[in-house]
Each structure stands twice: as C-alpha cells, then as structure tokens.
PDB file of C-alpha atoms in Angstrom:
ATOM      1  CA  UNK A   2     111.917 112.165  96.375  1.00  0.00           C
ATOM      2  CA  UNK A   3     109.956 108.878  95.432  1.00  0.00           C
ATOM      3  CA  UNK A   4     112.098 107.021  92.892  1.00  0.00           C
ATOM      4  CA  UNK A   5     109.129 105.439  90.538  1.00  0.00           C
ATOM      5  CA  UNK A   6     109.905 101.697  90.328  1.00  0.00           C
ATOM      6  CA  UNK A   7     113.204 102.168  91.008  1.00  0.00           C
ATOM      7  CA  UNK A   8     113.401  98.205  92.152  1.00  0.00           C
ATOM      8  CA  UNK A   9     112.815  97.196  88.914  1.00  0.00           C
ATOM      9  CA  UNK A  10     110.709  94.354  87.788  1.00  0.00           C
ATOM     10  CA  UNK A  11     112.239  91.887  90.998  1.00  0.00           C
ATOM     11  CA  UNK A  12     109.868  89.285  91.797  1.00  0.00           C
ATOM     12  CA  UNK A  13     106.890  91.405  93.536  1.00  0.00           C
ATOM     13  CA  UNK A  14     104.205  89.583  91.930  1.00  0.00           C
ATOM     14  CA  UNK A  15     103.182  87.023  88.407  1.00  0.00           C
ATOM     15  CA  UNK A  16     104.537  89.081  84.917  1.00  0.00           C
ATOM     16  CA  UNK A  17     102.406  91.792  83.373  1.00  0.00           C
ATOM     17  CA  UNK A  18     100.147  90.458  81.049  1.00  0.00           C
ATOM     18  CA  UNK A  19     101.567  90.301  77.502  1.00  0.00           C
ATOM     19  CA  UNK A  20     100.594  93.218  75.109  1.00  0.00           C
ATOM     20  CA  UNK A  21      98.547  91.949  71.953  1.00  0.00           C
ATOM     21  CA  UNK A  22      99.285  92.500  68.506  1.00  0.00           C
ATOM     22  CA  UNK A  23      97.201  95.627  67.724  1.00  0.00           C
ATOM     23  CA  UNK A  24      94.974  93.826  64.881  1.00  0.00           C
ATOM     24  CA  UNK A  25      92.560  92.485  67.585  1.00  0.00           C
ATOM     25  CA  UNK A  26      90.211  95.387  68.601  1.00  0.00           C
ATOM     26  CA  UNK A  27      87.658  95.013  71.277  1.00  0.00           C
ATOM     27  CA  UNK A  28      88.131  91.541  71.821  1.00  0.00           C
ATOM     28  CA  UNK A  29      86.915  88.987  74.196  1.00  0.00           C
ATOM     29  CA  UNK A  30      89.686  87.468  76.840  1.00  0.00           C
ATOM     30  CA  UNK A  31      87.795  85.877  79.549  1.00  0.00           C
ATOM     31  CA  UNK A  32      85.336  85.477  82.061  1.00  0.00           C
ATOM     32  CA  UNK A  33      85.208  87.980  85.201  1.00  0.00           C
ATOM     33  CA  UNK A  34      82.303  86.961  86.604  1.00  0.00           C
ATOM     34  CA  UNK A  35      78.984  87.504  84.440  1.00  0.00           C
ATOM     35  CA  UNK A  36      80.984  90.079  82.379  1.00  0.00           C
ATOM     36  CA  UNK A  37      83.298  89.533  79.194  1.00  0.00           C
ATOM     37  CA  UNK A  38      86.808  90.985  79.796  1.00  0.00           C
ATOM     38  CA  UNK A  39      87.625  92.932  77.139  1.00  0.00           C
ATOM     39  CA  UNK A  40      91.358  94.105  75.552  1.00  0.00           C
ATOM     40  CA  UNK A  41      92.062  97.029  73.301  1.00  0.00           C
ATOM     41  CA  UNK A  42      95.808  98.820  72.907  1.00  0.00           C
ATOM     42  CA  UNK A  43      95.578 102.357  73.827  1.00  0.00           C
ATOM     43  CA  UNK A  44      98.778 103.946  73.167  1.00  0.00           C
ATOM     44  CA  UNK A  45     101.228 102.287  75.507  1.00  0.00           C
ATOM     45  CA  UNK A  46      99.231 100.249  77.536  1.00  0.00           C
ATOM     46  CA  UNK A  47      96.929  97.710  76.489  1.00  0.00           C
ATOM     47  CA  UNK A  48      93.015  98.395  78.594  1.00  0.00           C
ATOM     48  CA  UNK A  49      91.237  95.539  80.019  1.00  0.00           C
ATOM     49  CA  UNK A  50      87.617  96.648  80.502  1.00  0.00           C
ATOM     50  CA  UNK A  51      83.932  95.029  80.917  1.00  0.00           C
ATOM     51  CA  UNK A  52      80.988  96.058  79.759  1.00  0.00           C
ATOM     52  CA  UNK A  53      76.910  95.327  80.698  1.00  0.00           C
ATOM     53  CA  UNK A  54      73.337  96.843  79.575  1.00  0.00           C
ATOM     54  CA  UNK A  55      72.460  98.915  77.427  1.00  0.00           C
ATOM     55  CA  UNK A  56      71.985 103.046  76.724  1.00  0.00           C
ATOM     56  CA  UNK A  57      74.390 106.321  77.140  1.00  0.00           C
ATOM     57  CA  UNK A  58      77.774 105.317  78.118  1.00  0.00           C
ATOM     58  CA  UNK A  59      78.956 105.310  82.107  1.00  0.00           C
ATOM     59  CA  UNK A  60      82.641 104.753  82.900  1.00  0.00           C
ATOM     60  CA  UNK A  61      83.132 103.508  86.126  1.00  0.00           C
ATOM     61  CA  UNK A  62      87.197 103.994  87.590  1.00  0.00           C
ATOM     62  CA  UNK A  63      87.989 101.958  90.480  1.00  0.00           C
ATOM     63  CA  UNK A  64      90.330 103.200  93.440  1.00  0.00           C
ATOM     64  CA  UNK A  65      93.977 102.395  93.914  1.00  0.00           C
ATOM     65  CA  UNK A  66      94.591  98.486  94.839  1.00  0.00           C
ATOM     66  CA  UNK A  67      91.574  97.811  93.342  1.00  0.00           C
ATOM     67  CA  UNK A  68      90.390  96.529  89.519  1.00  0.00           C
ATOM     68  CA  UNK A  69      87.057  96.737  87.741  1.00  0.00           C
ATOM     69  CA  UNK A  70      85.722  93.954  90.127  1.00  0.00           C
ATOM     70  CA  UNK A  71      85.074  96.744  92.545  1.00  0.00           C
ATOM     71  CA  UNK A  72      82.251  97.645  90.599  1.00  0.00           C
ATOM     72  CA  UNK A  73      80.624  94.536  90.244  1.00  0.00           C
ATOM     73  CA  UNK A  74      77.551  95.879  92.162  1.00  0.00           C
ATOM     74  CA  UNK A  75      76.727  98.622  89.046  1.00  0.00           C
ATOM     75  CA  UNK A  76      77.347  97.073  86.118  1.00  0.00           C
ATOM     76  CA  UNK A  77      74.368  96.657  84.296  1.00  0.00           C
ATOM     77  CA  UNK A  78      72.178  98.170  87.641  1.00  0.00           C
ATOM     78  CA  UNK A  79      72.225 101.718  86.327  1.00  0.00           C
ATOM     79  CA  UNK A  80      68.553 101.518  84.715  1.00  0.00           C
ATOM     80  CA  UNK A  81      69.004 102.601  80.967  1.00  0.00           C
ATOM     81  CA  UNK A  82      72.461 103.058  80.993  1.00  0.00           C
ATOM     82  CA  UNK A  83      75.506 100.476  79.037  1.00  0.00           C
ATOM     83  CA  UNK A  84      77.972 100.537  82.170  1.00  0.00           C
ATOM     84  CA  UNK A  85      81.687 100.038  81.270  1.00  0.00           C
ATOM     85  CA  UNK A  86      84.488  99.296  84.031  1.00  0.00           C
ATOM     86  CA  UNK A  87      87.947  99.127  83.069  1.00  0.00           C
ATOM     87  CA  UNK A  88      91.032  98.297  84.617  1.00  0.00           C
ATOM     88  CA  UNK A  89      93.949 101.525  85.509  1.00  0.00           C
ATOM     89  CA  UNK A  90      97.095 101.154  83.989  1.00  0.00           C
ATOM     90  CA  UNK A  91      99.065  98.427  86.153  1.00  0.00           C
ATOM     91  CA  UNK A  92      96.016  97.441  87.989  1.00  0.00           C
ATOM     92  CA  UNK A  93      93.989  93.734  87.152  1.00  0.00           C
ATOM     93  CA  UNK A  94      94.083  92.907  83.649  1.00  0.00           C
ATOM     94  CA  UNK A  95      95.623  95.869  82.552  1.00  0.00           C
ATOM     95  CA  UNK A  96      99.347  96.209  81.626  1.00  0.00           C
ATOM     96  CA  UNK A  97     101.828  99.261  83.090  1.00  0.00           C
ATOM     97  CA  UNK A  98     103.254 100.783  80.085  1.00  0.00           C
ATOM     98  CA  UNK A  99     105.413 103.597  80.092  1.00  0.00           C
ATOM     99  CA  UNK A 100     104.156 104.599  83.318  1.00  0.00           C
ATOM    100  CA  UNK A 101     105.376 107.880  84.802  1.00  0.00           C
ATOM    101  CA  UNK A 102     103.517 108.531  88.596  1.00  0.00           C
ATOM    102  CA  UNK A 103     101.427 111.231  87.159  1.00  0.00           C
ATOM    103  CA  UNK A 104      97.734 112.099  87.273  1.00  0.00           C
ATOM    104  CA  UNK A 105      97.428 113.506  83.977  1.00  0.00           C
ATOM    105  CA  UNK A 106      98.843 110.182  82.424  1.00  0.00           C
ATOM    106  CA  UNK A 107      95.786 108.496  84.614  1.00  0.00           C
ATOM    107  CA  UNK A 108      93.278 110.984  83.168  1.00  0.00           C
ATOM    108  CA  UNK A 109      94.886 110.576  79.356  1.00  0.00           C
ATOM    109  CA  UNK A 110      94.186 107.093  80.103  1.00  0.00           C
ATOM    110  CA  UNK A 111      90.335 108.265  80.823  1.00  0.00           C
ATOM    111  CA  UNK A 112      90.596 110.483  77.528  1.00  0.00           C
ATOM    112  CA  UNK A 113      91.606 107.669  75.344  1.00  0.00           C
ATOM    113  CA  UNK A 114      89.061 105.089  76.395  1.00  0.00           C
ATOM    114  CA  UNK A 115      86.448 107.422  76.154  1.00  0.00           C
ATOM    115  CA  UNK A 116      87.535 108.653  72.518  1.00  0.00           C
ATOM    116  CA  UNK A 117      88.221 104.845  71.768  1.00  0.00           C
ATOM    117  CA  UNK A 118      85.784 102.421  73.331  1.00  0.00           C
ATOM    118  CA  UNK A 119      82.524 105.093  74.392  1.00  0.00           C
ATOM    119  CA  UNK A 120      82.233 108.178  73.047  1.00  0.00           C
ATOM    120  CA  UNK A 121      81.282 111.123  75.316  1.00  0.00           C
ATOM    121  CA  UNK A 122      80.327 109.893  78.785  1.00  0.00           C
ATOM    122  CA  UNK A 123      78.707 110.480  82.427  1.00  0.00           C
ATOM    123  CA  UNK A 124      81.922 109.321  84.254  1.00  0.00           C
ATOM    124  CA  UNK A 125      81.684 107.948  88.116  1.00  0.00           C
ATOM    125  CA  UNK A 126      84.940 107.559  89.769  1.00  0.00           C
ATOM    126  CA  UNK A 127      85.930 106.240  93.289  1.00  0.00           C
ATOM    127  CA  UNK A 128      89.190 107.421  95.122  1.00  0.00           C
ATOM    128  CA  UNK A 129      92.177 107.839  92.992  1.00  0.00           C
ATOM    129  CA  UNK A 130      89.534 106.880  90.383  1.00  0.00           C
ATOM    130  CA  UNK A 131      87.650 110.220  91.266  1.00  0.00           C
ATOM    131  CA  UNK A 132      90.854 112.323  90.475  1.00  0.00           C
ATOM    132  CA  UNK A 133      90.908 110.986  87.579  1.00  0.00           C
ATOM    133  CA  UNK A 134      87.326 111.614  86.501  1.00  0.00           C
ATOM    134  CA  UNK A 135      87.943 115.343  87.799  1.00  0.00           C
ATOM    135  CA  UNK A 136      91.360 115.933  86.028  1.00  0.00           C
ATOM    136  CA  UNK A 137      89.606 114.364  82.631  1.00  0.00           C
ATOM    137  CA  UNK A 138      86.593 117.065  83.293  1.00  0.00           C
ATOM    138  CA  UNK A 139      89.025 119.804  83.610  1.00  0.00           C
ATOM    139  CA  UNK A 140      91.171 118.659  80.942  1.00  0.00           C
ATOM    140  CA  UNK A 141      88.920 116.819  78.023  1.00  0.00           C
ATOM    141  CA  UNK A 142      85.929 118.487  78.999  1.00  0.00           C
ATOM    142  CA  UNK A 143      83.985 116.964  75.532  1.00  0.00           C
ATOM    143  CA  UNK A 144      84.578 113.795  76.880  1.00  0.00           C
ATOM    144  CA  UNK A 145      82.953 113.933  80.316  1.00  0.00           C
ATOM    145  CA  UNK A 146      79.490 114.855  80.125  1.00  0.00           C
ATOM    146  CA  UNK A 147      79.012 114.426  84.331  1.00  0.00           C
ATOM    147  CA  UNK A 148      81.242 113.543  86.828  1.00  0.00           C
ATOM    148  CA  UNK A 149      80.507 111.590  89.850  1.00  0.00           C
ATOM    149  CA  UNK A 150      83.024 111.588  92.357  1.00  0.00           C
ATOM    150  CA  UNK A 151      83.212 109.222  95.423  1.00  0.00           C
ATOM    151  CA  UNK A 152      85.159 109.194  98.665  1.00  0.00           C
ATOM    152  CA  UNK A 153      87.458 111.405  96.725  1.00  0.00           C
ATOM    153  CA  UNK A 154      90.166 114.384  97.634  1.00  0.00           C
ATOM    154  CA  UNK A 155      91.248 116.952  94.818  1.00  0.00           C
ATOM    155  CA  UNK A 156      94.472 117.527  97.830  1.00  0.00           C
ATOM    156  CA  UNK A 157      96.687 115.074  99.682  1.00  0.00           C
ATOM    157  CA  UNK A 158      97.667 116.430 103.349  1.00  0.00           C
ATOM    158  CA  UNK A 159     101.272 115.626 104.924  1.00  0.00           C
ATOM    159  CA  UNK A 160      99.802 112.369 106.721  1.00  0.00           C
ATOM    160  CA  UNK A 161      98.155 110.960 103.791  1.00  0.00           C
ATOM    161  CA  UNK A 162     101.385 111.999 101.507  1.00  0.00           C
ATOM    162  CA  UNK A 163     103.548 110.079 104.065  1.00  0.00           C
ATOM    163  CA  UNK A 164     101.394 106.948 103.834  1.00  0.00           C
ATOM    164  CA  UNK A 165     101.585 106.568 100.993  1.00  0.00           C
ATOM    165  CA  UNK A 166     105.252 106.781 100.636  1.00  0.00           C
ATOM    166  CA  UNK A 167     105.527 104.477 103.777  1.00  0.00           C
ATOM    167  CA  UNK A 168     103.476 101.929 101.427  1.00  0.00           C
ATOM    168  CA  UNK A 169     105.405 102.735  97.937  1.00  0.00           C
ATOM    169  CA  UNK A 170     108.495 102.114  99.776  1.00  0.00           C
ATOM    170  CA  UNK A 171     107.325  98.511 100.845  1.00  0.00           C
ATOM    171  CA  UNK A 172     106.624  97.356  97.795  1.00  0.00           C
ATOM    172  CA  UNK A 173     109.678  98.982  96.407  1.00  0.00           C
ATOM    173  CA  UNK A 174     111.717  96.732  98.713  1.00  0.00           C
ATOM    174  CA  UNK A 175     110.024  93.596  97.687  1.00  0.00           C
ATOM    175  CA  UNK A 176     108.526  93.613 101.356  1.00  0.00           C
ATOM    176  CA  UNK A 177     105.182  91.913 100.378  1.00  0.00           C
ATOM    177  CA  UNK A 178     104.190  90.197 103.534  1.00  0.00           C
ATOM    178  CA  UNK A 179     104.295  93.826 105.184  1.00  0.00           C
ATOM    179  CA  UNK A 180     102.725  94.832 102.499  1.00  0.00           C
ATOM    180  CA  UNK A 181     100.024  92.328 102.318  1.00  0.00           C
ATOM    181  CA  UNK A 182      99.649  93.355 106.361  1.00  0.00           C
ATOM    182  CA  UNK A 183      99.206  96.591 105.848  1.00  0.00           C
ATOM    183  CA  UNK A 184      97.188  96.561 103.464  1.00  0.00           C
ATOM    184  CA  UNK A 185      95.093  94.290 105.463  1.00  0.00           C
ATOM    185  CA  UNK A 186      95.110  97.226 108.227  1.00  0.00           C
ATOM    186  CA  UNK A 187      94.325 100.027 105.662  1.00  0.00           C
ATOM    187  CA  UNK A 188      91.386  97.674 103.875  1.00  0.00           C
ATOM    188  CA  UNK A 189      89.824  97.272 107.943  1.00  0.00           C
ATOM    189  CA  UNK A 190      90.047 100.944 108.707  1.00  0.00           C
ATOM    190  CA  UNK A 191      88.231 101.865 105.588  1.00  0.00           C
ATOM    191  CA  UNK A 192      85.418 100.198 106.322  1.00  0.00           C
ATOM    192  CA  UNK A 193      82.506 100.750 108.567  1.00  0.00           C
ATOM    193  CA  UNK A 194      80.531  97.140 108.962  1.00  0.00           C
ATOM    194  CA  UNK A 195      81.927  94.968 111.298  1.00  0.00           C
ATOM    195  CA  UNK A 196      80.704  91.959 109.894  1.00  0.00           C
ATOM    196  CA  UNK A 197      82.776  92.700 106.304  1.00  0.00           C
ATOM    197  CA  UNK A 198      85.132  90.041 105.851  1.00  0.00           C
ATOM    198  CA  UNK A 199      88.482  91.896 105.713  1.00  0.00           C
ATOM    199  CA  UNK A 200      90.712  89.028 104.738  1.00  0.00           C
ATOM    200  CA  UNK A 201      87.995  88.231 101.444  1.00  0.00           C
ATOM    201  CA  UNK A 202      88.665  92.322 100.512  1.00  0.00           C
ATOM    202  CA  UNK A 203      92.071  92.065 101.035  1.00  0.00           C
ATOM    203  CA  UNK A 204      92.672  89.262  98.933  1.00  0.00           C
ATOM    204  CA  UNK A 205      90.934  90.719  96.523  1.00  0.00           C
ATOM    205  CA  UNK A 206      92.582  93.931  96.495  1.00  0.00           C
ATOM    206  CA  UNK A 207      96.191  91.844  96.615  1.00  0.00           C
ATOM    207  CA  UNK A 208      94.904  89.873  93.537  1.00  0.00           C
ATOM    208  CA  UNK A 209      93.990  93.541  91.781  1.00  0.00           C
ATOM    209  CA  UNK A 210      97.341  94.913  92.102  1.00  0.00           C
ATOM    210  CA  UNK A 211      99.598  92.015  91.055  1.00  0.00           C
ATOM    211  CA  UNK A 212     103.172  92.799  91.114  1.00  0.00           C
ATOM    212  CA  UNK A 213     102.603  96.049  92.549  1.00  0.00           C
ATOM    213  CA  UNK A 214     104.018  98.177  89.893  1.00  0.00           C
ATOM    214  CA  UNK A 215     100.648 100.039  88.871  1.00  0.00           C
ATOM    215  CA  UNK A 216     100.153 100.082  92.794  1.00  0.00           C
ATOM    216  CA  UNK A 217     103.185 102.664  93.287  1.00  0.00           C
ATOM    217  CA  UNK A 218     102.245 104.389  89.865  1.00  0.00           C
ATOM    218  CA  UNK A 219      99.342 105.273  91.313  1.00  0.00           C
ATOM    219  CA  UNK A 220     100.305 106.070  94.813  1.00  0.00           C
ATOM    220  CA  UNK A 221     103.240 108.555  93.530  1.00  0.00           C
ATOM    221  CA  UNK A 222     100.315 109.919  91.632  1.00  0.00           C
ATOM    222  CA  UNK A 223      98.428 110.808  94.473  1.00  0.00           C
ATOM    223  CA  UNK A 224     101.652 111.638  96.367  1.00  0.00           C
ATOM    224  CA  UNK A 225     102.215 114.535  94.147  1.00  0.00           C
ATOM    225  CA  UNK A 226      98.711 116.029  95.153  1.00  0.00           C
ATOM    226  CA  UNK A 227     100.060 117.256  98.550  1.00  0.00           C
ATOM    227  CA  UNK A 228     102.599 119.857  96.657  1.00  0.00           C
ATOM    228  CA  UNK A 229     100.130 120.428  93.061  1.00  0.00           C
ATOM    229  CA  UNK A 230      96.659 119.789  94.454  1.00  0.00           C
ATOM    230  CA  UNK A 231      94.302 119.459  91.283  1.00  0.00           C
ATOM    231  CA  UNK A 232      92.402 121.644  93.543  1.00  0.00           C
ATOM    232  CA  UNK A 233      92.705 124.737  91.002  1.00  0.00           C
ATOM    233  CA  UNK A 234      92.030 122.778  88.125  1.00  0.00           C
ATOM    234  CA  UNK A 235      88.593 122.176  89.512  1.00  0.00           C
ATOM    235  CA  UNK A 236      87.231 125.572  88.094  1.00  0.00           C
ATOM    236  CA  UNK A 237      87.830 124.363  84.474  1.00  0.00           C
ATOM    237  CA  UNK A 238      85.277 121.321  84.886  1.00  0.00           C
ATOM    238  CA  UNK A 239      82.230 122.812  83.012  1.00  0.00           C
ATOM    239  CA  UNK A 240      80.320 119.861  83.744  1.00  0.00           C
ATOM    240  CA  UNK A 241      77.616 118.971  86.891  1.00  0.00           C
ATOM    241  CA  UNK A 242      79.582 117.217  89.710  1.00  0.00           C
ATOM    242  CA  UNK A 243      78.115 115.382  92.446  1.00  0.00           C
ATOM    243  CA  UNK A 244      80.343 114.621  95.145  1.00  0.00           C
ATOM    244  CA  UNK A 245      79.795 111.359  97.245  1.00  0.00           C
ATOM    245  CA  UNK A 246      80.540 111.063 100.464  1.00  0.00           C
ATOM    246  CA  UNK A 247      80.817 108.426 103.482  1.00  0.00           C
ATOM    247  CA  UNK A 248      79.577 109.384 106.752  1.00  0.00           C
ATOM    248  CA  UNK A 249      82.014 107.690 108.258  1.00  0.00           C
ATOM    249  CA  UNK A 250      85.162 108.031 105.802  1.00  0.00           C
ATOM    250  CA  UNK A 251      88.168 108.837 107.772  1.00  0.00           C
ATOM    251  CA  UNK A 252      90.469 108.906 104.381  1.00  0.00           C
ATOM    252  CA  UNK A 253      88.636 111.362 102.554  1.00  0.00           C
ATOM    253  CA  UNK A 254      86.095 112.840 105.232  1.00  0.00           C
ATOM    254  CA  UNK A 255      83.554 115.989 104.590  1.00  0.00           C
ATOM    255  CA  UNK A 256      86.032 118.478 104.663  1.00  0.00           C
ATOM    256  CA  UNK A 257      87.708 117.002 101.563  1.00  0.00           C
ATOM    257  CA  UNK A 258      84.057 117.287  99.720  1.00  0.00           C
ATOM    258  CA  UNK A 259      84.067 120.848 100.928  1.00  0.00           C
ATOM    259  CA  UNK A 260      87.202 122.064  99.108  1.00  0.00           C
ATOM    260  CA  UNK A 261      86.326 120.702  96.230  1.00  0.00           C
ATOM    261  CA  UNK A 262      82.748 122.180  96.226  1.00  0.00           C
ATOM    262  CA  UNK A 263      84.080 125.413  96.782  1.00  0.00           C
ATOM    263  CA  UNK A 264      85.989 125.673  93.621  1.00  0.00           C
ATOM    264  CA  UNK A 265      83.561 123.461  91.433  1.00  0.00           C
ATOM    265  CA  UNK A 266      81.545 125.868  89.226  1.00  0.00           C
ATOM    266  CA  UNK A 267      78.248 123.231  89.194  1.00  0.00           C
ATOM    267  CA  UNK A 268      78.600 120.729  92.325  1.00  0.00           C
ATOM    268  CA  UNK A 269      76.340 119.306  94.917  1.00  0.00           C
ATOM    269  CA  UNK A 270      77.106 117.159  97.832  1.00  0.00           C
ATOM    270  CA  UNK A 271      75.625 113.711  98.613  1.00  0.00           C
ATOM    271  CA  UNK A 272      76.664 111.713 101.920  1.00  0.00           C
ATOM    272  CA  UNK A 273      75.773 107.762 102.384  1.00  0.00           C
ATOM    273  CA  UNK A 274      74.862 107.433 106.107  1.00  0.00           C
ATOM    274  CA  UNK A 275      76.951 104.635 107.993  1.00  0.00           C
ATOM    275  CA  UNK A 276      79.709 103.761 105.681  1.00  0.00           C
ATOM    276  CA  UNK A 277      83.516 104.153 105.444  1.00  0.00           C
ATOM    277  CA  UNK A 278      85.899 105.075 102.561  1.00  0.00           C
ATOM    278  CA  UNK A 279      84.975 102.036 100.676  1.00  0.00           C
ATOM    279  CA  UNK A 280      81.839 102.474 100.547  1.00  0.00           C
ATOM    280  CA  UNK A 281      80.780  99.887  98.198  1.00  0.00           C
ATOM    281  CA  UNK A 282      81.900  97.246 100.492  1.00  0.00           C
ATOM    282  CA  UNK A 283      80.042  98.584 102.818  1.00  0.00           C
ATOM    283  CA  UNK A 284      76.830  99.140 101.358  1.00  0.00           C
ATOM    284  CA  UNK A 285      76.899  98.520  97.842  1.00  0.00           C
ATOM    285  CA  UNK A 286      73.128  99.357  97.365  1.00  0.00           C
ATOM    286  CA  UNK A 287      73.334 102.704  98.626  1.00  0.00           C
ATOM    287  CA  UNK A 288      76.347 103.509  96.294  1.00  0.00           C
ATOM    288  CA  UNK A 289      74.329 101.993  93.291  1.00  0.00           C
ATOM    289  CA  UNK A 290      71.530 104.384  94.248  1.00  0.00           C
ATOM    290  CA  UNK A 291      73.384 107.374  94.673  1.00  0.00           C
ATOM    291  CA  UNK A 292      74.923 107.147  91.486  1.00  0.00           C
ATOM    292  CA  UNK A 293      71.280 106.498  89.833  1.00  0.00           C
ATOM    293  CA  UNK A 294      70.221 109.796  91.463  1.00  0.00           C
ATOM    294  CA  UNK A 295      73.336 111.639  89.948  1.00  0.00           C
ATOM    295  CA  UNK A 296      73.184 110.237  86.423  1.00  0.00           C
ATOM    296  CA  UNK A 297      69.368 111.264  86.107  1.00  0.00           C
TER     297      UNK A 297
END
C-alpha cells in the first residue's frame, strides 16, 4: 500500500501557495506568459487557471508533472472558441488541499470549475488530464458537452502501476536529485524528436510540480487504475469522444485507445503520425489541429 504523503510537508520543494480570503473571485495574480493567471477558491483548494479568446468554453487539463503551461500552444488557437487552462490540485499555481490520491476528487475538481468559472464545456484532456475529462463525462455528464482525450489510458497495467510507485516513493523520501533524474529519463522516452531539448522540458515539468505533493496525489491516482480501471465507467459518458493518439507513444500506445473505444458508446480514434506520449512537445501544431477537428 502507497501511504499518500506520508513524509509530510519535509523540504521537497518552495511552500504551497497561500489560500486567499474567499472575497476575491476571479481575480488577476500574474503574468504566465501572454495569459493572466487567474485564482478562485473551489472548495478546498484554491484553482489557478488562464484564460484566452473568445466563444463556447474549452477546458484544457494538463498531464501529471505538468501545469497549464503545457498548453500554451492552444490557448486562444482554437478558432471561435474562449480556451481556459487551469492548474490540478498540487500542480503550478494551484494549492493541494485536502488531497486524498483519488480520481474522482481530480474529476470533482473538473465538476467544480466547470459549474464555477465556464458553464457546460467541450473538455480536452492530456494523460492523467484525460482520466479526468472521462471520469467527469461519466460522472457530471451536464457538464461535459465533448471529451477529447489524448495519449490517455482508462487502465494502468502492473509495469506502469510499479512506476509509478517507484517514482511516489522518491519523492516520498525527499530523494529529489533521483527524482529530478528520472524524471529527466521519463520526459526523453516520451518524446519522439530528437532535436527536443529534454533538459528545457524537464525543467519545466520540475518547476510545475513544486514540492511534489500534487505529484504523488496524482500518481496514487493513477496507481489505483491498475486494481479499479475507470474502464467500466466509460459506458456512462453520453457524450462524443475522440481519442488522440501518438504513433509513437510507448506510455499509452494504440491498444490503450482500443479499450477504451470498445466500451465508449460514441468514440472515434485519431492518431498524430511521428510523435511520442507528449505529443505537444513534439508537434504542437498537429495537436492544435486535431483538437480543432474534434471540437467542430
């Protein structure tokens, strides 16, 4: 058994950001980028999101070790759409809260921003982030109009649950520079262009997950998809799917796509030739394309 945070708040990383007051709703932070960062308490976490263009709502929700930065490439370049990215619960700008490990806690997260900040929304998700579009389908389906899914898996296998343990562990022992190295191994194995420069992702993904607490919440979230895949949830999403995948994604490869589309009531696959699980490293444009095609 993974014992959530069990190491306490140590000295991992810089302090979660301080929670605000309550009476300041929607309000501008900072700078990230072109893009306002933006702060609103929902329930025990205070949300740190961005926002660009204008039209129907799209959510974007980044991967694990990642932050809303990841999807610098869309926001505001989905034609007649207002994009919003926020920030998962422990990740960037966003504080922990009473975090418990779960996926439904991720996808209540989803639920609350999209009852709070959007309204009813086409929701793209990459990763973990693509769970949690699925379970919020399943779950609050008046909330997700579409889904888009991306180099996601609705089921963790033995190897992938044991990696991630093998990296919750490290940063439950305050191990950072193996961490960081790791990390640094995962971030180059995930990609498919060789001329990506892995130490500028890495830093960037080391930068998104801070102290590392939101890092494990998230990992023991997808941990617990090897023994309760979301798998039979999937028949309960009423909405269109499409399901992205990378040609050359050893993390989530085809055969994850094809699970899901078998239980998905209104799916269709899409594959990006020539990149890796993060695909919008890889080729950005492509990703920004696909995900024009599926919102239309």
């Amino acid at each position: 058994m993974i014992n959530l945070l069990s190491n306490g708040r140590g000295s991992w990383g810089p302090d979660e950001p301080e929670k605000g007051t309550g009476s300041a709703d929607r309000r501008p932070e900072d700078m990230v980028g072109a893009h306002e960062l933006m702060r609103l308490e929902l329930g025990d976490i205070e949300v740190a999101w961005r926002a660009s263009g204008s039209g129907d709502p799209v959510v974007l929700v980044h991967g694990l070790a990642e932050d809303s930065r990841s999807w610098d490439a869309q926001l505001g370049r989905l034609g007649e759409y207002r994009t919003f990215a926020y920030d998962l619960r422990g990740h960037g700008k966003t504080t922990l809260g009473s975090a418990d490990g779960t996926l439904a806690q991720l996808g209540d997260d989803l639920a609350h921003f999209l009852a709070e900040v959007t309204g009813p929304a086409i929701c793209v998700g990459f990763s973990l982030g693509g769970a949690v579009v699925l379970w919020a389908a399943a779950h609050r389906p008046e909330l997700v109009r579409r889904a888009v899914v991306l180099a996601t898996s609705s089921v963790v296998g033995r190897r992938a649950r044991d990696f991630y343990a093998d990296r919750i562990d490290l940063v439950r022992a305050n191990r950072r520079d193996e961490f960081a190295l790791a990390l640094r191994e995962d971030t180059a194995a995930a990609l498919a262009r060789p001329d990506v420069d892995v130490d500028a992702v890495t830093a960037r993904r080391l930068e998104a997950i801070g102290r590392g607490d939101g890092y494990v919440n998230g990992a023991v979230a997808m941990v617990a998809l090897n023994s309760h895949p979301l798998t039979s949830d999937l028949q309960n999403v009423g909405c269109e799917v499409t399901v992205v995948g990378g040609e050359r994604d050893t993390f989530c490869p085809r055969r994850a796509a094809d699970v899901m589309l078998e239980v998905l009531p209104r799916a269709r696959y899409v594959e990006i030739d020539r990149v890796g699980h993060l695909m919008n490293v890889d080729d950005p444009d492509a990703v920004t394309a696909a995900i024009v095609e599926a919102c239309a």
